mmCIF file of C-alpha atoms and ligand atoms in Angstrom:
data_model
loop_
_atom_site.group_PDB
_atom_site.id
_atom_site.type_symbol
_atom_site.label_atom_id
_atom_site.label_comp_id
_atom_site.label_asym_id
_atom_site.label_seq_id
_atom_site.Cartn_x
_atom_site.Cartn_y
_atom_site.Cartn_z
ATOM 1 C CA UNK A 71 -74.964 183.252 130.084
ATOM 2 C CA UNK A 72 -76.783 184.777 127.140
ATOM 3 C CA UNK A 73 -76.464 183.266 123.455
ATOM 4 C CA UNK A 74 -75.065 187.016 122.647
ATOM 5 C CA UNK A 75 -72.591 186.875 125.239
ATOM 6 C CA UNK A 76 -71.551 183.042 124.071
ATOM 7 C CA UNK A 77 -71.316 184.710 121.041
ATOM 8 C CA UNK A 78 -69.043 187.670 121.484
ATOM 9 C CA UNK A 79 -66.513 184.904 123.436
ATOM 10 C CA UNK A 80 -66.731 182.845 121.098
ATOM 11 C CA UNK A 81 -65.730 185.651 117.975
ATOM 12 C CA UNK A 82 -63.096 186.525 120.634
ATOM 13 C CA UNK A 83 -61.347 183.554 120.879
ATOM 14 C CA UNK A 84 -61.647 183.322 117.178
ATOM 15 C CA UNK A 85 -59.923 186.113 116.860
ATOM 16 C CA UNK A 86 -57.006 185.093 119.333
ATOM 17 C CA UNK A 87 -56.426 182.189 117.239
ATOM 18 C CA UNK A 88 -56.422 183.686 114.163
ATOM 19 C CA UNK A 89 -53.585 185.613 116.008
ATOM 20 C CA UNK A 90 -50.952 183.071 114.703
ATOM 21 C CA UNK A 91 -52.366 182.812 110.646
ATOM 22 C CA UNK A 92 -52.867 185.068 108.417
ATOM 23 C CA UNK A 93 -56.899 185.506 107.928
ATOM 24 C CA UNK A 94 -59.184 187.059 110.072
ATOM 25 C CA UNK A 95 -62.659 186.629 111.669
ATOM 26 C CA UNK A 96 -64.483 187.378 107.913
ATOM 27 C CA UNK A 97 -62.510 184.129 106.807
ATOM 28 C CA UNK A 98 -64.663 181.664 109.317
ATOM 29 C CA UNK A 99 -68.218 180.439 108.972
ATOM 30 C CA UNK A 100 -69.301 179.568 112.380
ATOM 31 C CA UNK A 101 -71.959 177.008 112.167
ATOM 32 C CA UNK A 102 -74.675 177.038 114.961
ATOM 33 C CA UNK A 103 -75.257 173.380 115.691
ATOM 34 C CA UNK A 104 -78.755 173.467 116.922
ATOM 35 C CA UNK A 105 -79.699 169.979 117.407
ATOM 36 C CA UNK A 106 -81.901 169.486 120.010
ATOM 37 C CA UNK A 107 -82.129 173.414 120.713
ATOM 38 C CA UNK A 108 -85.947 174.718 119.716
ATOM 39 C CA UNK A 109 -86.827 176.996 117.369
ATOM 40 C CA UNK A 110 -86.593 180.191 119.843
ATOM 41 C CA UNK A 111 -82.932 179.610 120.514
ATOM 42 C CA UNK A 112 -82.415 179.208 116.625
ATOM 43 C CA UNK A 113 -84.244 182.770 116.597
ATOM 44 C CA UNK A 114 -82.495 183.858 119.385
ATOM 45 C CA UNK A 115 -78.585 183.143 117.683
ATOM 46 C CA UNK A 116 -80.123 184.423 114.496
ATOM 47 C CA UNK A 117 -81.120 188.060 115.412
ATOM 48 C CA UNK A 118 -77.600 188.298 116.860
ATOM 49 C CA UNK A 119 -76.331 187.715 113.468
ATOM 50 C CA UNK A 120 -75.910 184.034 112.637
ATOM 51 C CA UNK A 121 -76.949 182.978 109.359
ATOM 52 C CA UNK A 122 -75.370 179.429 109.496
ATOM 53 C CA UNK A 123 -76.996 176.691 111.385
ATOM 54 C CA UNK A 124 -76.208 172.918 111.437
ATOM 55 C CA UNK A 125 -78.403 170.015 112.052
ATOM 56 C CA UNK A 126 -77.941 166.043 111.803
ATOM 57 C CA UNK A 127 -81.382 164.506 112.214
ATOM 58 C CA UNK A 128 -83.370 164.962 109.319
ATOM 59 C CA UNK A 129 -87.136 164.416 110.969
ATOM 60 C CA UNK A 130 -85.384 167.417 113.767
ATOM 61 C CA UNK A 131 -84.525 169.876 110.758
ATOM 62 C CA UNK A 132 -87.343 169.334 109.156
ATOM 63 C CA UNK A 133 -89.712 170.519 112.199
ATOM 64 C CA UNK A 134 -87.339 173.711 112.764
ATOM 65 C CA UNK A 135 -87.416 174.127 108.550
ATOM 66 C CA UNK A 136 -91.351 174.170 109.056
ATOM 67 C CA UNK A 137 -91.490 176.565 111.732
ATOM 68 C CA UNK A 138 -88.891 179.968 110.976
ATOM 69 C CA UNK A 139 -89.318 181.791 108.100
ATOM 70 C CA UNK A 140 -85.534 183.264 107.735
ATOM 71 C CA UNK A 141 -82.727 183.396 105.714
ATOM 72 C CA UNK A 142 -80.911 180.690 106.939
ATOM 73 C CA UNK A 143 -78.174 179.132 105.266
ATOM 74 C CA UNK A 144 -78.890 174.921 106.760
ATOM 75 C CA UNK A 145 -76.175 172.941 106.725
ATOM 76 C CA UNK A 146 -76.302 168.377 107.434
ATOM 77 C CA UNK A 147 -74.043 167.802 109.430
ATOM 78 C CA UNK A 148 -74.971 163.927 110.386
ATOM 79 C CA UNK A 149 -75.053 161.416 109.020
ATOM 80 C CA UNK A 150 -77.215 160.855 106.403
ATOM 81 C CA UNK A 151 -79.468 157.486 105.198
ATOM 82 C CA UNK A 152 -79.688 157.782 100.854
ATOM 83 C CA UNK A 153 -83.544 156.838 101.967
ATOM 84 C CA UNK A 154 -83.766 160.732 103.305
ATOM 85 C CA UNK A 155 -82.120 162.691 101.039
ATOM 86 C CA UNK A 156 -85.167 163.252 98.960
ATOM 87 C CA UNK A 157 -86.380 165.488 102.171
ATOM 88 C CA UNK A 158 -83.315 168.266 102.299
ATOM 89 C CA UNK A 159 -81.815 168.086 98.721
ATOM 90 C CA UNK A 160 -83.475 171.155 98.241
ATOM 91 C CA UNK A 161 -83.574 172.251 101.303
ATOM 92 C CA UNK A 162 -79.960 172.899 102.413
ATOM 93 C CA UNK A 163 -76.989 174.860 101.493
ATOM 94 C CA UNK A 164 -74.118 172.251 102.370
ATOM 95 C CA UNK A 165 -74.404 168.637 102.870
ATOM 96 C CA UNK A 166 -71.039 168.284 105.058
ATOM 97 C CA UNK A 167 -71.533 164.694 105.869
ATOM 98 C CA UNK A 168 -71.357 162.735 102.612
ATOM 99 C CA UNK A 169 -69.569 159.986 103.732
ATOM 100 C CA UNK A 170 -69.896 157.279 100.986
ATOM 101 C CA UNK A 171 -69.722 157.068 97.365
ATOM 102 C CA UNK A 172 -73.531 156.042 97.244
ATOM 103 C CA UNK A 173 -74.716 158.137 99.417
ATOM 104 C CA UNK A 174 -73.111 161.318 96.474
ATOM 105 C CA UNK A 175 -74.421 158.738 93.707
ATOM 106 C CA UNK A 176 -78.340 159.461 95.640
ATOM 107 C CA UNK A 177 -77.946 163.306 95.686
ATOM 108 C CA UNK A 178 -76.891 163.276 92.283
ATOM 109 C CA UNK A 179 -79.764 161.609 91.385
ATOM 110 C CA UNK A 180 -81.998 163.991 92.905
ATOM 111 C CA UNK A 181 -80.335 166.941 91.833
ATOM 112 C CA UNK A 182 -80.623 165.881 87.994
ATOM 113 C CA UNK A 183 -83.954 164.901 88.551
ATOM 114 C CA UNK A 184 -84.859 168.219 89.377
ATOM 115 C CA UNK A 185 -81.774 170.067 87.725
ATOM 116 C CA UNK A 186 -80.010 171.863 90.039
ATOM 117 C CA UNK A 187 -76.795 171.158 92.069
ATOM 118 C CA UNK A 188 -75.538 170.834 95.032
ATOM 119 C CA UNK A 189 -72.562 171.592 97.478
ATOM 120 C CA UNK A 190 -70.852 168.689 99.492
ATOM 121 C CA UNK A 191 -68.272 168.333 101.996
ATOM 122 C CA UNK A 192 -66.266 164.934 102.339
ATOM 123 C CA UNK A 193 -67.016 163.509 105.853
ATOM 124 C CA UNK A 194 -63.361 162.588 106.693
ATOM 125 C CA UNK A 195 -62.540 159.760 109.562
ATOM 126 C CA UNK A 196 -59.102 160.765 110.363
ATOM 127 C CA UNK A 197 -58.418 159.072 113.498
ATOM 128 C CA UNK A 198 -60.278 155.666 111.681
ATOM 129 C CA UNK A 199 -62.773 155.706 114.678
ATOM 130 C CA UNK A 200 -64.501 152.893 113.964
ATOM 131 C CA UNK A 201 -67.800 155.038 115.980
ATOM 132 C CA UNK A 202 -67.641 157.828 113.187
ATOM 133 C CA UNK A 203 -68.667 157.697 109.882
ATOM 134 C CA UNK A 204 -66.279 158.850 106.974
ATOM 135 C CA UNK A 205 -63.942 158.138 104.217
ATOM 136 C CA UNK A 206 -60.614 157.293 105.788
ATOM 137 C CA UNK A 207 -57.772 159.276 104.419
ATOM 138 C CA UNK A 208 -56.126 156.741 101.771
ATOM 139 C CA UNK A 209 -59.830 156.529 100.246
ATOM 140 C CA UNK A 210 -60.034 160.118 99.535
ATOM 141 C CA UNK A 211 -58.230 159.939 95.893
ATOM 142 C CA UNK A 212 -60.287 157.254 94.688
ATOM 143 C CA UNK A 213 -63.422 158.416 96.329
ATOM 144 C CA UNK A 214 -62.799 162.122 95.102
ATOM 145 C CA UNK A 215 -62.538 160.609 91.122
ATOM 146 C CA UNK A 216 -65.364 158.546 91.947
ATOM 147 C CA UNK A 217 -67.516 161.539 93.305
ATOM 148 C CA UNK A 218 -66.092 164.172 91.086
ATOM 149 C CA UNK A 219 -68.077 162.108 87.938
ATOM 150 C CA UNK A 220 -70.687 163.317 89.172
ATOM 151 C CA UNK A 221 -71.695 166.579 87.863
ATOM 152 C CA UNK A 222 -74.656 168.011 89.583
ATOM 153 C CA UNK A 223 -72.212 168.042 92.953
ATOM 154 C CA UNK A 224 -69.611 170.234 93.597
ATOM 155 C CA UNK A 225 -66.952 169.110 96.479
ATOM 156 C CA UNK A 226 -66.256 171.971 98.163
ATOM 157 C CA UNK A 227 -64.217 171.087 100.944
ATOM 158 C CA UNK A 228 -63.370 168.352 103.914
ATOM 159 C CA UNK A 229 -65.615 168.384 107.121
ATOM 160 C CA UNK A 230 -64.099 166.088 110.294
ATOM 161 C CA UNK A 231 -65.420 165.109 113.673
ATOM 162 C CA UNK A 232 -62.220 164.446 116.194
ATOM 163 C CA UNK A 233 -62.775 162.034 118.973
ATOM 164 C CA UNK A 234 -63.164 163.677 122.306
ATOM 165 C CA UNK A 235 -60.340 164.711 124.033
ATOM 166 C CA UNK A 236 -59.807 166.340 127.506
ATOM 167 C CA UNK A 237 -57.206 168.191 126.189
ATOM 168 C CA UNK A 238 -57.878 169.735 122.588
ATOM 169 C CA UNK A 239 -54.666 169.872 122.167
ATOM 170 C CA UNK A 240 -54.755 166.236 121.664
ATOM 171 C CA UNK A 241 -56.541 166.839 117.990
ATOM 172 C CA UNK A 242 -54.531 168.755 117.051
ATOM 173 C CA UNK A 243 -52.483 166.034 114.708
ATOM 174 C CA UNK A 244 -55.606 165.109 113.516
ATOM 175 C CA UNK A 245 -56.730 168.955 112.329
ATOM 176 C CA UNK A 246 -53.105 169.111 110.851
ATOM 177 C CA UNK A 247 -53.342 165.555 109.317
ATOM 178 C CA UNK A 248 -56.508 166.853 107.205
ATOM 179 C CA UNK A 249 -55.599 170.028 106.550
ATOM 180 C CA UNK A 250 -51.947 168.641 104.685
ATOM 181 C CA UNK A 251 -54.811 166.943 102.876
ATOM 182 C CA UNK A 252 -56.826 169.773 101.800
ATOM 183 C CA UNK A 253 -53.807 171.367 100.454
ATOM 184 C CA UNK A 254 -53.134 168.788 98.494
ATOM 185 C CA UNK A 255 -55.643 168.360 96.646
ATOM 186 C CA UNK A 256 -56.370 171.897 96.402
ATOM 187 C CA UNK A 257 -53.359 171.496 94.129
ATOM 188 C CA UNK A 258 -55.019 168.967 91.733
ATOM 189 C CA UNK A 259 -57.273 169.480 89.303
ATOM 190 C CA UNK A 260 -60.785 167.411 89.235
ATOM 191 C CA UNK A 261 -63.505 168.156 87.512
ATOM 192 C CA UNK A 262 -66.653 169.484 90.176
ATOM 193 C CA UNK A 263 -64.057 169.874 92.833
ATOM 194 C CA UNK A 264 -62.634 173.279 94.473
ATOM 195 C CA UNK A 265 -61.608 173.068 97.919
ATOM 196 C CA UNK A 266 -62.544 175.613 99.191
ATOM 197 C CA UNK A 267 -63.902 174.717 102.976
ATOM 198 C CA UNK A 268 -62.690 173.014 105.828
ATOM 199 C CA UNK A 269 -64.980 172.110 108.756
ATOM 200 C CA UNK A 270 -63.631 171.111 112.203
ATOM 201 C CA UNK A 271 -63.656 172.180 115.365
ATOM 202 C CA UNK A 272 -66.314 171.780 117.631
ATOM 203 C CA UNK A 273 -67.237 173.596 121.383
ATOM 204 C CA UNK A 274 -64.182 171.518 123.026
ATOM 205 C CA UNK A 275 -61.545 172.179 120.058
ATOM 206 C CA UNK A 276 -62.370 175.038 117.339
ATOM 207 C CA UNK A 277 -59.893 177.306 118.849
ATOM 208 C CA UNK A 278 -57.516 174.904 117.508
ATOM 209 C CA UNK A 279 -59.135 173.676 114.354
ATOM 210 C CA UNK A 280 -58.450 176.975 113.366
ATOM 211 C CA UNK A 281 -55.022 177.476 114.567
ATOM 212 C CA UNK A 282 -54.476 174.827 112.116
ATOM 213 C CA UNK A 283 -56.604 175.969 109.541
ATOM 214 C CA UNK A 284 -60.248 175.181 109.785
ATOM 215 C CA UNK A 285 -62.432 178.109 108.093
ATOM 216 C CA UNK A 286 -65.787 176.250 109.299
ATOM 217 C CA UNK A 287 -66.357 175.504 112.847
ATOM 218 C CA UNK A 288 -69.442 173.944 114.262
ATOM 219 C CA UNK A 289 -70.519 175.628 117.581
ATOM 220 C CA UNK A 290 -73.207 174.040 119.609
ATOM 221 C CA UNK A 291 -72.595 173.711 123.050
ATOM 222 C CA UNK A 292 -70.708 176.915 123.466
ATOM 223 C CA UNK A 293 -73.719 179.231 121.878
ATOM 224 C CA UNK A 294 -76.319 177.193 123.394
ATOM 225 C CA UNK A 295 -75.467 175.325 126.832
ATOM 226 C CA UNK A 296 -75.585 171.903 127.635
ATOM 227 C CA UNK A 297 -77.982 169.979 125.451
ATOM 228 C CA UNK A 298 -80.606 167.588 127.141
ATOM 229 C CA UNK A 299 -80.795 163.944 125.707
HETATM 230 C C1 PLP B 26 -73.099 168.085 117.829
HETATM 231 C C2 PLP B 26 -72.136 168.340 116.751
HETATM 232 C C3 PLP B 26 -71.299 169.475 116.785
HETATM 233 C C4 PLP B 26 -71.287 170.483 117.908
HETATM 234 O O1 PLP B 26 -70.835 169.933 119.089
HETATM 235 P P1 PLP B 26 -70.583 170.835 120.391
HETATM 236 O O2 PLP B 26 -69.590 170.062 121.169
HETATM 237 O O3 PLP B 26 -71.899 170.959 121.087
HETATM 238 O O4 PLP B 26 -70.068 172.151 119.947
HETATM 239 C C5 PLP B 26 -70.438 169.659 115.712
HETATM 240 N N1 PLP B 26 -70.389 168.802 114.668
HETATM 241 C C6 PLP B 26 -71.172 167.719 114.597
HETATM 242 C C7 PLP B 26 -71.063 166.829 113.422
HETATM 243 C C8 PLP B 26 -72.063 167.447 115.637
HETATM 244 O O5 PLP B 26 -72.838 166.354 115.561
#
């Protein structure tokens, strides 16, 4: 299978999804996770039009950064140590793994120290896995007034990793679960905050993340093929 080809299925069973709601294919960022691709599959996704790639190691992403010269809108998606963010602060588009209150408190920092800002994504832990990073869900109000004080970062949004099921449809409380969420405090007014993405759904489950409201996925295996460890 081609990465076009991946591609095209992929927008196509985007599309069937977005059967049962109400927004269509121009609604949904699909993020090309590229971790542990190289740099000519990144080209490769690219010239079929992706403009949206995600990466959690920051020594990986900043090899790839080093090496393409393209418009390419870089999103963290891993976890990230407050030792590294002085290497992608200015680097990326959308941190969508800030998973702590001082992990915000060190992009802050670096943002005012060089004065720009900075869009986030709350890492959410749904299911409370204790293998995933994330704010559980009763933290998010206190976390969110917490985070919101700080003004070089603007919370855009929820991103959540579901445990791994055989059966998608097995995340599907969990998609639903953080999208009641999202609406919520869509409906509240913080300062710095406007919810305006929500990122989940991976290879095994975007189809439906999105029944249930996701408007980011993050694609890897599906565009790419297996990865090798
Ligand atoms: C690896 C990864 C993905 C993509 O996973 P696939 O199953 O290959 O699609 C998405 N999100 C995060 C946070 C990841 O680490």
């Amino acid at each position: 299978m081609t990465i076009e080809k991946n591609i095209e299925d992929i927008k196509n069973k985007i599309r069937k999804s977005l059967k049962k709601t109400e927004r269509s294919i121009n609604d949904i960022t699909i993020i090309a996770v590229s971790k542990n691709f190289d740099v000519e599959k990144i080209i490769e996704a690219y010239n079929c039009g992706l403009r949206d790639f995600g990466e959690n190691r920051v020594q990986e992403f900043l090899e790839k950064y080093e090496k393409i010269d393209k418009e390419i809108n870089w999103h963290m998606i891993g976890h990230l140590q407050r030792n590294k963010v002085k290497y992608i602060y200015d680097k990326v588009k959308l941190i969508q793994s800030v998973d702590s209150i001082r992990l915000a408190k060190r992009i802050d920092k670096y943002c005012r120290d060089n004065n720009m800002s900075m869009n986030i994504l709350l890492e959410v832990n749904v299911a409370e896995d204790d293998s995933k990073f994330g704010f559980k869900i009763q933290e998010l109000e206190e976390s969110i007034k917490r985070i919101s004080q700080f003004k070089t970062l603007n919370i855009k949004g929820f991103m959540t990793v579901a445990p791994y099921f055989d059966n998608p449809e097995d995340a599907r409380p969990i998609f639903k679960e953080l999208k009641n969420n999202f609406d919520k405090y869509s409906n509240i007014e913080y300062d710095n905050v406007s919810m305006e993405f929500l990122s989940m759904g991976m290879s095994n489950d975007y189809h439906v993340a999105i029944e249930e409201g996701a408007n980011i996925v993050r694609i890897g295996t599906d565009i790419f093929g297996e990865r090798n460890y």
